[in-house]
Amino acid sequence: MLWPALRSVLFQLDPERVHHLAHWALHRVPLAVARARRPAPIPALAVRCMGLDFDGPVGLAAGFDKGDVALPGLFGLGFSHVEIGTITPRPQPGNDRPRLFRLPEHRALLNRMGFNNEGMEACARRLAALPPAARLGPVGINVGKNKVTPNEDAAADYLACIERLHPYADYLVVNISSPNTPGLRQLQERDALDRLLRACVRHLAERAPGKPLLVKLAPDLSPEALDEAVDVAIAAGAAGIVATNTTLSRAGVERHPRAAEAGGLSGAPLERLATDVVRRCYARAAGRVPIVGVGGVMDAEGAYAKIRAGATLVQAYTGLIYGGPGFVGRVNAGLARLLERDEFSTLSDAIGADHRQGGGKAAG
Ligand SMILES: Cc1cc2nc3c(=O)[nH]c(=O)nc-3n(C[C@H](O)[C@H](O)[C@H](O)COP(=O)(O)O)c2cc1C
């Protein structure tokens, strides 16, 4: 009720200013308040995967908390897990402003932030200072390379971040799919991906055996390239696939005055594309690793579509911007209703349902 009015005020302001304002506020949420405000978990929505317990499927996608570590506040919004990052070894300012745009008519964002972050040291210090009780769910750390690092040396950047940050992460994500770091997406190609992931998996396994390392893919790969990336990731030992990052496509927003801005598009126009990528990843992975579905999850129906397409967990960023503080609570309540409608007793029963004959429960 209050949110639409507040949103129309906030949407008059520069998007990045509002982002900083939101962070400022989230940072000041005391743990006791976060706990009290956090919507009560719905038992049927609990998920266990990669050796971790999630009290619901909906997490915060990378990019909202780029190392500020506003954890109690973010968990207070109801997210089951929070993915921090992308973090690079050294601090970097990112691209020039303006670099974040709203497309309200399309419930979308367009960004070319370019991994602005204060670097792994600052992030590690903040995470180390965090009381364990502030972790109200699994915390992922998404890592990348600095803009000035050439792709030939990229592995060293990823390994440095894994080395410094793994003690604070419940899982790590190798991000090779941001469209805003020149050449980064080339690391998705077979040989480059194989080398990078094998190095990262080995490095992490030597330091923290069993800690999951995932890879985050772009929605703009051809179907064949996507299949290949999934195969390579699994063979290299990745524990899961995060699908997807933002898209370079402007399908559906072509006529918007911001459509010609460089950067990645997120939100409603990405939904179908990202869900199709989840569907393909799930079919290719054939149960060997879980899929984390991201891209245009704006409501319960969108989250449910990704779960039925094969996502074990979902994440959202743009949905939070448009949906406001009540976003996760509404998605979870809606998911519980959709499960009941389709006679699934738990969320796990609905994962990949679209792939099964009749779209029903998994056998056994
Ligand atoms: C402003 C902004 C910054 C982002 N920064 C990152 C990032 O640093 N690393 C990353 O892996 N994804 C980043 N993303 C991508 C999101 O994590 C997500 O994959 C994408 O926005 C699609 O989800 P959505 O439609 O729910 O926003 C960013 C997205 C936005 C809108």
Coordinates of C-alpha atoms and ligand atoms in Angstrom, one line a residue:
M1 CA 0.0 0.0 0.0
L2 CA 2.7 2.4 1.1
W3 CA 5.3 1.1 -1.3
P4 CA 3.7 2.3 -4.6
A5 CA 3.6 5.9 -3.2
L6 CA 7.2 5.6 -1.9
R7 CA 8.4 4.1 -5.1
S8 CA 6.9 6.9 -7.2
V9 CA 8.9 9.4 -5.1
L10 CA 12.1 7.4 -5.2
F11 CA 11.7 6.9 -9.0
Q12 CA 12.0 10.7 -9.4
L13 CA 15.6 10.5 -8.1
D14 CA 18.7 9.2 -9.8
P15 CA 18.7 5.4 -9.6
E16 CA 22.2 5.2 -8.2
R17 CA 21.4 7.7 -5.5
V18 CA 18.4 5.7 -4.5
H19 CA 20.6 2.6 -4.4
H20 CA 23.0 4.3 -2.0
L21 CA 20.1 5.5 0.1
A22 CA 18.7 2.0 0.3
H23 CA 22.1 0.7 1.3
W24 CA 22.5 3.4 3.9
A25 CA 19.2 2.4 5.4
L26 CA 19.8 -1.4 5.2
H27 CA 23.1 -1.0 6.9
R28 CA 21.4 0.5 9.9
V29 CA 18.9 -2.3 10.5
P30 CA 19.8 -3.9 13.8
L31 CA 19.9 -7.7 13.8
A32 CA 17.0 -7.9 16.3
V33 CA 14.8 -5.8 13.9
A34 CA 15.9 -7.9 10.9
R35 CA 14.9 -11.1 12.7
A36 CA 11.6 -9.7 13.8
R37 CA 10.8 -8.3 10.4
R38 CA 11.8 -11.3 8.4
P39 CA 8.7 -13.1 7.2
A40 CA 8.2 -16.5 8.9
P41 CA 9.6 -19.3 6.7
I42 CA 7.1 -21.5 5.0
P43 CA 8.2 -25.2 5.7
A44 CA 7.1 -26.5 2.2
L45 CA 9.5 -24.0 0.6
A46 CA 12.6 -25.1 2.4
V47 CA 15.3 -26.4 0.0
R48 CA 18.5 -28.4 0.7
C49 CA 21.1 -28.3 -2.0
M50 CA 24.9 -28.3 -2.4
G51 CA 25.1 -29.3 1.3
L52 CA 23.4 -26.1 2.4
D53 CA 20.0 -25.4 3.9
F54 CA 17.8 -22.6 2.4
D55 CA 14.6 -21.7 4.2
G56 CA 13.1 -20.7 0.9
P57 CA 14.1 -20.6 -2.7
V58 CA 14.4 -16.8 -3.2
G59 CA 17.8 -15.2 -2.8
L60 CA 19.2 -11.8 -3.6
A61 CA 21.2 -11.8 -6.9
A62 CA 24.7 -10.5 -7.1
G63 CA 25.2 -6.8 -7.8
F64 CA 23.0 -5.3 -5.2
D65 CA 25.5 -5.7 -2.4
K66 CA 28.9 -5.3 -4.0
G67 CA 30.8 -5.8 -0.8
D68 CA 29.1 -3.3 1.6
V69 CA 27.9 -6.3 3.5
A70 CA 24.5 -5.0 4.6
L71 CA 23.6 -8.5 5.7
P72 CA 21.1 -8.3 8.6
G73 CA 19.1 -5.7 6.6
L74 CA 19.0 -7.8 3.4
F75 CA 18.1 -11.0 5.3
G76 CA 15.4 -9.0 7.0
L77 CA 13.7 -8.5 3.6
G78 CA 13.1 -12.3 3.6
F79 CA 15.8 -13.5 1.2
S80 CA 16.8 -17.1 2.0
H81 CA 20.4 -16.4 0.8
V82 CA 22.4 -13.3 -0.3
E83 CA 25.0 -13.3 -3.0
I84 CA 27.6 -10.6 -2.4
G85 CA 29.7 -9.3 -5.3
T86 CA 31.0 -9.2 -7.9
I87 CA 34.2 -8.7 -5.9
T88 CA 37.5 -8.1 -7.7
P89 CA 41.0 -8.4 -6.1
R90 CA 41.7 -4.7 -6.3
P91 CA 39.3 -1.8 -5.8
Q92 CA 38.0 -0.3 -9.0
P93 CA 35.6 2.6 -9.7
G94 CA 33.6 1.0 -12.5
N95 CA 32.3 2.9 -15.5
D96 CA 31.5 6.6 -15.6
R97 CA 28.1 7.7 -14.5
P98 CA 25.3 7.6 -15.4
R99 CA 25.5 3.8 -15.7
L100 CA 22.2 2.6 -14.2
F101 CA 18.9 3.4 -15.9
R102 CA 15.3 2.5 -15.1
L103 CA 12.8 1.5 -17.8
P104 CA 9.6 1.6 -15.7
E105 CA 7.3 1.0 -18.6
H106 CA 9.0 -2.4 -18.9
R107 CA 9.7 -3.1 -15.3
A108 CA 13.4 -3.3 -16.3
L109 CA 16.8 -1.9 -15.5
L110 CA 19.7 -1.3 -17.8
N111 CA 23.2 -1.2 -16.2
R112 CA 26.8 -0.9 -17.2
M113 CA 28.2 -0.5 -13.7
G114 CA 31.4 -2.4 -14.6
F115 CA 32.2 -4.2 -11.3
N116 CA 32.5 -1.0 -9.1
N117 CA 33.7 -2.4 -5.8
E118 CA 36.1 -1.7 -3.0
G119 CA 38.1 -4.8 -3.6
M120 CA 38.5 -8.1 -1.8
E121 CA 40.4 -6.7 1.2
A122 CA 37.6 -4.3 2.2
C123 CA 35.0 -7.0 1.6
A124 CA 36.9 -9.6 3.7
R125 CA 37.3 -7.1 6.6
R126 CA 33.6 -6.4 6.7
L127 CA 32.7 -10.0 6.5
A128 CA 35.2 -10.9 9.2
A129 CA 33.7 -8.2 11.5
L130 CA 30.2 -9.6 11.0
P131 CA 28.8 -11.5 14.0
P132 CA 27.9 -15.1 13.0
A133 CA 24.3 -14.5 14.1
A134 CA 23.9 -11.9 11.3
R135 CA 24.0 -14.7 8.8
L136 CA 20.4 -15.6 8.7
G137 CA 20.9 -17.8 5.7
P138 CA 23.7 -18.9 3.3
V139 CA 26.0 -16.2 2.0
G140 CA 27.4 -16.5 -1.5
I141 CA 30.4 -14.5 -2.7
N142 CA 30.5 -13.8 -6.5
V143 CA 34.0 -13.1 -7.8
G144 CA 35.5 -11.6 -10.9
K145 CA 38.5 -10.0 -12.5
N146 CA 39.7 -6.4 -12.5
K147 CA 39.1 -4.5 -15.7
V148 CA 42.8 -4.0 -16.3
T149 CA 43.6 -7.7 -16.0
P150 CA 43.9 -9.3 -19.4
N151 CA 42.0 -12.5 -20.0
E152 CA 45.3 -14.5 -20.1
D153 CA 45.9 -13.6 -16.5
A154 CA 42.2 -13.8 -15.4
A155 CA 42.7 -17.0 -13.4
A156 CA 45.1 -15.3 -11.0
D157 CA 42.4 -12.7 -10.1
Y158 CA 39.7 -15.3 -9.5
L159 CA 42.1 -17.4 -7.4
A160 CA 43.1 -14.4 -5.3
C161 CA 39.5 -13.6 -4.5
I162 CA 38.8 -17.3 -3.7
E163 CA 41.9 -17.4 -1.5
R164 CA 40.9 -14.2 0.4
L165 CA 37.1 -14.6 0.6
H166 CA 36.4 -18.3 0.9
P167 CA 36.5 -18.4 4.7
Y168 CA 33.4 -16.1 4.7
A169 CA 31.5 -17.7 1.9
D170 CA 29.0 -20.6 2.1
Y171 CA 29.4 -20.8 -1.6
L172 CA 31.4 -19.0 -4.3
V173 CA 30.4 -18.0 -7.8
V174 CA 32.8 -17.5 -10.7
N175 CA 31.3 -14.7 -12.7
I176 CA 32.3 -14.8 -16.4
S177 CA 29.1 -13.4 -17.8
S178 CA 28.9 -9.6 -17.0
P179 CA 28.6 -7.7 -20.3
N180 CA 30.2 -4.7 -18.7
T181 CA 33.9 -5.9 -18.4
P182 CA 35.3 -5.9 -21.9
G183 CA 36.2 -9.5 -23.1
L184 CA 34.9 -11.2 -19.9
R185 CA 32.3 -13.3 -21.6
Q186 CA 35.0 -14.8 -23.8
L187 CA 35.9 -16.8 -20.7
Q188 CA 32.7 -18.8 -21.3
E189 CA 34.3 -20.4 -24.3
R190 CA 35.2 -24.1 -23.9
D191 CA 38.9 -24.1 -23.4
A192 CA 39.1 -20.9 -21.4
L193 CA 36.2 -22.0 -19.2
D194 CA 37.7 -25.4 -18.7
R195 CA 41.1 -24.0 -17.6
L196 CA 39.6 -21.3 -15.4
L197 CA 37.1 -23.6 -13.6
R198 CA 39.5 -26.4 -13.1
A199 CA 42.0 -24.0 -11.5
C200 CA 39.3 -22.4 -9.2
V201 CA 37.8 -25.8 -8.2
R202 CA 41.2 -27.2 -7.3
H203 CA 42.2 -24.1 -5.4
L204 CA 39.0 -24.1 -3.3
A205 CA 39.1 -27.9 -2.8
E206 CA 42.6 -27.7 -1.3
R207 CA 41.5 -25.0 1.2
A208 CA 37.9 -25.9 1.9
P209 CA 37.0 -29.3 0.8
G210 CA 33.3 -29.6 -0.2
K211 CA 32.6 -25.9 -0.4
P212 CA 30.5 -25.4 -3.5
L213 CA 31.8 -23.3 -6.4
L214 CA 29.3 -22.3 -9.0
V215 CA 29.6 -20.6 -12.4
K216 CA 27.3 -17.8 -13.6
L217 CA 26.4 -17.8 -17.3
A218 CA 25.0 -15.3 -19.7
P219 CA 21.6 -15.6 -21.4
D220 CA 23.1 -14.7 -24.8
L221 CA 25.0 -17.9 -25.5
S222 CA 23.8 -20.0 -28.5
P223 CA 22.0 -23.2 -27.4
E224 CA 25.1 -25.2 -28.5
A225 CA 27.5 -23.0 -26.6
L226 CA 25.3 -23.2 -23.5
D227 CA 25.2 -27.0 -23.6
E228 CA 29.0 -27.0 -24.0
A229 CA 29.4 -24.6 -21.1
V230 CA 27.2 -26.8 -18.9
D231 CA 29.2 -29.9 -19.8
V232 CA 32.5 -28.2 -19.3
A233 CA 31.4 -26.7 -15.9
I234 CA 30.2 -30.1 -14.6
A235 CA 33.3 -31.9 -15.8
A236 CA 35.5 -29.3 -14.2
G237 CA 33.8 -29.9 -10.9
A238 CA 31.4 -26.9 -10.6
A239 CA 28.7 -27.5 -8.0
G240 CA 26.0 -25.6 -9.8
I241 CA 25.1 -23.2 -12.6
V242 CA 23.7 -19.7 -12.0
A243 CA 21.6 -18.8 -15.0
T244 CA 21.5 -16.0 -16.0
N245 CA 23.3 -12.6 -15.9
T246 CA 21.8 -9.6 -17.7
T247 CA 21.2 -9.7 -21.5
L248 CA 22.7 -7.6 -24.4
S249 CA 19.4 -8.2 -26.2
R250 CA 16.9 -5.3 -26.4
A251 CA 14.0 -7.5 -27.4
G252 CA 10.8 -6.0 -26.1
V253 CA 12.3 -2.6 -25.2
E254 CA 13.5 -1.6 -28.7
R255 CA 11.6 1.6 -28.8
H256 CA 12.5 2.8 -25.3
P257 CA 14.6 6.0 -25.3
R258 CA 17.2 4.1 -23.1
A259 CA 17.4 1.0 -25.3
A260 CA 20.4 2.3 -27.1
E261 CA 22.4 2.7 -23.9
A262 CA 25.3 0.3 -23.6
G263 CA 24.9 -2.4 -20.8
G264 CA 22.9 -5.3 -19.7
L265 CA 19.2 -5.5 -19.5
S266 CA 17.4 -7.1 -16.5
G267 CA 13.9 -7.4 -15.2
A268 CA 10.7 -8.4 -16.9
P269 CA 12.0 -8.3 -20.5
L270 CA 14.7 -10.9 -19.5
E271 CA 12.2 -13.3 -17.9
R272 CA 11.4 -15.7 -20.8
L273 CA 14.9 -15.8 -22.1
A274 CA 16.4 -16.6 -18.7
T275 CA 13.7 -19.2 -18.0
D276 CA 14.5 -20.9 -21.4
V277 CA 18.2 -21.0 -20.4
V278 CA 17.3 -22.5 -17.0
R279 CA 15.2 -25.1 -18.9
R280 CA 18.1 -26.0 -21.2
C281 CA 20.7 -26.1 -18.4
Y282 CA 18.5 -28.4 -16.3
A283 CA 18.0 -30.8 -19.3
R284 CA 21.7 -30.8 -20.0
A285 CA 22.8 -31.2 -16.4
A286 CA 20.3 -34.0 -16.0
G287 CA 20.3 -33.8 -12.2
R288 CA 24.1 -33.7 -11.8
V289 CA 24.2 -30.2 -10.4
P290 CA 21.5 -27.7 -9.3
I291 CA 20.5 -24.7 -11.4
V292 CA 20.0 -21.3 -9.7
G293 CA 17.5 -19.4 -11.9
V294 CA 17.9 -15.6 -12.2
G295 CA 16.5 -13.1 -14.6
G296 CA 13.2 -11.3 -14.5
V297 CA 11.8 -13.0 -11.4
M298 CA 9.3 -10.2 -10.7
D299 CA 6.5 -12.2 -8.8
A300 CA 5.6 -15.7 -7.6
E301 CA 4.5 -16.8 -11.1
G302 CA 7.9 -16.0 -12.5
A303 CA 9.7 -17.7 -9.7
Y304 CA 7.4 -20.8 -10.1
A305 CA 8.1 -20.9 -13.9
K306 CA 11.8 -21.0 -13.2
I307 CA 11.4 -23.8 -10.6
R308 CA 9.2 -25.8 -12.9
A309 CA 11.8 -25.3 -15.7
G310 CA 14.4 -26.7 -13.4
A311 CA 15.7 -24.1 -10.9
T312 CA 16.4 -25.4 -7.4
L313 CA 16.8 -21.8 -6.2
V314 CA 15.9 -18.5 -7.7
Q315 CA 17.4 -15.1 -7.3
A316 CA 16.2 -11.6 -8.0
Y317 CA 17.6 -8.1 -8.2
T318 CA 15.3 -6.0 -10.4
G319 CA 12.2 -7.6 -8.8
L320 CA 13.3 -6.0 -5.5
I321 CA 13.6 -2.6 -7.0
Y322 CA 10.1 -2.7 -8.5
G323 CA 8.5 -4.8 -5.8
G324 CA 9.9 -3.1 -2.7
P325 CA 10.5 -4.4 0.8
G326 CA 7.5 -6.8 0.6
F327 CA 8.7 -8.5 -2.5
V328 CA 10.1 -11.7 -1.1
G329 CA 7.2 -12.3 1.3
R330 CA 4.8 -11.9 -1.6
V331 CA 6.7 -14.3 -3.8
N332 CA 7.0 -16.9 -1.1
A333 CA 3.3 -16.7 -0.2
G334 CA 2.4 -16.9 -3.9
L335 CA 4.7 -19.9 -4.4
A336 CA 3.0 -21.8 -1.5
R337 CA -0.4 -21.2 -3.2
L338 CA 0.9 -22.4 -6.6
L339 CA 2.4 -25.5 -5.0
E340 CA -0.9 -26.3 -3.4
R341 CA -2.9 -25.6 -6.6
D342 CA -0.7 -28.1 -8.4
E343 CA -0.8 -30.6 -5.6
F344 CA 2.9 -30.5 -4.8
S345 CA 3.6 -31.1 -1.1
T346 CA 7.0 -29.4 -1.2
L347 CA 8.9 -27.1 -3.5
S348 CA 11.4 -29.8 -4.2
D349 CA 8.7 -31.8 -5.9
A350 CA 8.1 -29.0 -8.4
I351 CA 11.7 -28.6 -9.5
G352 CA 11.9 -29.5 -13.2
A353 CA 8.2 -30.5 -13.3
D354 CA 7.9 -29.2 -16.8
H355 CA 10.3 -31.8 -18.0
R356 CA 8.3 -34.7 -16.7
Q357 CA 5.4 -36.4 -18.5
G358 CA 2.2 -34.6 -17.5
G359 CA 4.3 -32.0 -15.6
G360 CA 3.6 -33.7 -12.3
K361 CA 5.6 -35.0 -9.5
A362 CA 8.9 -36.8 -9.9
A363 CA 8.6 -40.6 -9.7
G364 CA 9.7 -41.9 -6.3
Ligands
LIG1 C1 22.7 -2.7 -11.3 C2 23.0 -4.2 -11.4 C3 24.3 -4.6 -11.1 C4 24.6 -5.9 -11.3 N1 25.9 -6.3 -10.9 C5 26.2 -7.7 -11.0 C6 27.5 -8.1 -10.6 O1 28.3 -7.4 -10.1 N2 27.7 -9.4 -10.7 C7 26.8 -10.3 -11.2 O2 27.1 -11.5 -11.3 N3 25.6 -9.9 -11.6 C8 25.3 -8.6 -11.5 N4 24.0 -8.2 -11.9 C9 23.1 -9.2 -12.5 C10 22.1 -9.7 -11.5 O3 22.8 -10.5 -10.5 C11 21.1 -10.7 -12.3 O4 21.8 -11.7 -12.8 C12 20.4 -9.9 -13.4 O5 20.1 -8.6 -13.0 C13 19.1 -10.6 -13.8 O6 18.2 -10.7 -12.7 P1 17.0 -9.7 -12.4 O7 16.2 -9.6 -13.7 O8 16.3 -10.2 -11.2 O9 17.7 -8.4 -12.1 C14 23.7 -6.9 -11.8 C15 22.4 -6.4 -12.1 C16 22.1 -5.1 -11.9 C17 20.7 -4.6 -12.3

